[in-house]
CSV table of C-alpha atoms in Angstrom, one decimal:
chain,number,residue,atom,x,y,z
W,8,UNK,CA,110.7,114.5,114.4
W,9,UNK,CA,108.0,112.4,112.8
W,10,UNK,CA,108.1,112.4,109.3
W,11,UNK,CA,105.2,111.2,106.8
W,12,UNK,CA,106.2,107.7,105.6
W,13,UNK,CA,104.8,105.8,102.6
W,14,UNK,CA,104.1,102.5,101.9
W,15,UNK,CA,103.4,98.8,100.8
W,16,UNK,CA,104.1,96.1,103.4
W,17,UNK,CA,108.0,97.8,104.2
W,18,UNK,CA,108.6,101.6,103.6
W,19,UNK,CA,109.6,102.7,100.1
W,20,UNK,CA,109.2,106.6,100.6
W,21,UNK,CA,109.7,109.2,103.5
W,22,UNK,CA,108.9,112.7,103.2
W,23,UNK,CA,111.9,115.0,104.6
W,24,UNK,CA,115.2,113.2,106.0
W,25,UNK,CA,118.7,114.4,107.9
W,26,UNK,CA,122.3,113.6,107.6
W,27,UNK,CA,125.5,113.6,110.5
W,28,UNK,CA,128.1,115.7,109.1
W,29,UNK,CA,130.9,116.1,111.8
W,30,UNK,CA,128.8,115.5,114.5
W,31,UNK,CA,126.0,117.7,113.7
W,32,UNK,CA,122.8,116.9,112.2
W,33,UNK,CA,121.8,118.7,108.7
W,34,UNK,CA,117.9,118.3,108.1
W,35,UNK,CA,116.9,118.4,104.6
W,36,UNK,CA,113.4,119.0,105.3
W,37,UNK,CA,111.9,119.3,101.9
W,38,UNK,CA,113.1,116.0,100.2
W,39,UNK,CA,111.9,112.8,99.6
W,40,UNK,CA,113.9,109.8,100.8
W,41,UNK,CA,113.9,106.7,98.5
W,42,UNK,CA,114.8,102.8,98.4
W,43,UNK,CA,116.3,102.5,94.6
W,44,UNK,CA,117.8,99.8,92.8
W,45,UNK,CA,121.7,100.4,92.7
W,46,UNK,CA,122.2,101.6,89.3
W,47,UNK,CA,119.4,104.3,89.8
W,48,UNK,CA,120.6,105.3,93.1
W,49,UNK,CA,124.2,105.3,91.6
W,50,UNK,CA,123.2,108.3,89.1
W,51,UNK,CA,121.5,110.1,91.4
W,52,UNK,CA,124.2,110.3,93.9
W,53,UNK,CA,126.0,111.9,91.9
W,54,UNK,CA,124.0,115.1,91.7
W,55,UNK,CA,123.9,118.0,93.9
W,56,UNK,CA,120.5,117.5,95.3
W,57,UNK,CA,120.8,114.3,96.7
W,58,UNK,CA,122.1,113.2,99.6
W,59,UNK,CA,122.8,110.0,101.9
W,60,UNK,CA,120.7,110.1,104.7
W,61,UNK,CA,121.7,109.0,108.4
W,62,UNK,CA,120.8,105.6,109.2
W,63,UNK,CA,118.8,104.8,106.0
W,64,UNK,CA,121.9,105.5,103.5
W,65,UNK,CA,123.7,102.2,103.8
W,66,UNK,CA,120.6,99.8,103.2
W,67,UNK,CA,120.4,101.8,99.8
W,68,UNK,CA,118.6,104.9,100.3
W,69,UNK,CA,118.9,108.2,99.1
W,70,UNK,CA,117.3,111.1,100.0
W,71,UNK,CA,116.6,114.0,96.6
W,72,UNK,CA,116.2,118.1,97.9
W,73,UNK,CA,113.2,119.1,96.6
W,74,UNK,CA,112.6,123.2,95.4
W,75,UNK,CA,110.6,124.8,93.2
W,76,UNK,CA,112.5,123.2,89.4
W,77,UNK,CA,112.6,120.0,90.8
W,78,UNK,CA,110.6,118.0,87.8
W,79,UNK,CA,108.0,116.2,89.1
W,80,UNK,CA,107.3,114.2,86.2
W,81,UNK,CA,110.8,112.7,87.2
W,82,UNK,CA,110.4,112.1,91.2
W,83,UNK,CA,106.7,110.6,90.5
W,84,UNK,CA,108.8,107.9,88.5
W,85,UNK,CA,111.2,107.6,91.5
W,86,UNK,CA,109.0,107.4,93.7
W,87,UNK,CA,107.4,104.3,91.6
W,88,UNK,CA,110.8,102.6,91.3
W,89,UNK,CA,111.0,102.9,95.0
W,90,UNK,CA,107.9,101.0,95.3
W,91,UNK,CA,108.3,98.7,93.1
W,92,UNK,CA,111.5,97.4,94.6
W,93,UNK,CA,109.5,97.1,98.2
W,94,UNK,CA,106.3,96.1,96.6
W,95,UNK,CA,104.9,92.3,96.9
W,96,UNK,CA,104.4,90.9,93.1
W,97,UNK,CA,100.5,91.0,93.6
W,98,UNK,CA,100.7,94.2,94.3
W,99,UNK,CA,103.5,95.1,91.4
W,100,UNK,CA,101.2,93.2,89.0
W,101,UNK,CA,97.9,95.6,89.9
W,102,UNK,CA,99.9,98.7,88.9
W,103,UNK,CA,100.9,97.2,85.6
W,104,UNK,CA,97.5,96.3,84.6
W,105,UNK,CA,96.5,99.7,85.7
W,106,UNK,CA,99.3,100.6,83.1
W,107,UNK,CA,98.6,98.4,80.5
């Protein structure tokens, strides 16, 4: 399955992800999958709604279930850490002068 993928010159962001548990694949289709700097992917693990996807877990991703309390304030700041840790320094340096 295709999935929507977001990004600067490398991925930082995929919309919907899976994991292999005993053999089986469990699709987590309403989650966002993101690159995060250890210690931010560190604290998230260790909530229910995340999740180490197949393949993309052990180069540091994590994938976050998304419903209907999930703050959005929140993954709109993951989704910039994500992209900042993919993200050339030109183009890191545009969205802090946007910012600024």
């Amino acid at each position: 399955m295709a999935r929507p993928a977001f990004h600067t010159v490398k991925v930082h962001c995929y919309y919907g992800g899976s994991l292999k548990v005993d053999g089986e694949w469990v699709p987590h289709e309403q989650s966002v999958m993101l690159h995060l700097p250890p210690r931010e992917r560190a604290a998230l693990a260790e909530e229910p709604r995340s999740y180490v996807p197949a393949y993309l877990g052990p180069s540091g991703w994590l994938g976050i279930d998304l419903d209907e309390a999930t703050d959005l304030v929140e993954l709109a700041e993951l989704i910039e850490e994500s992209y900042r840790t993919v993200a050339p320094a030109r183009l890191i340096a545009e969205l802090e002068a946007r910012e600024g």
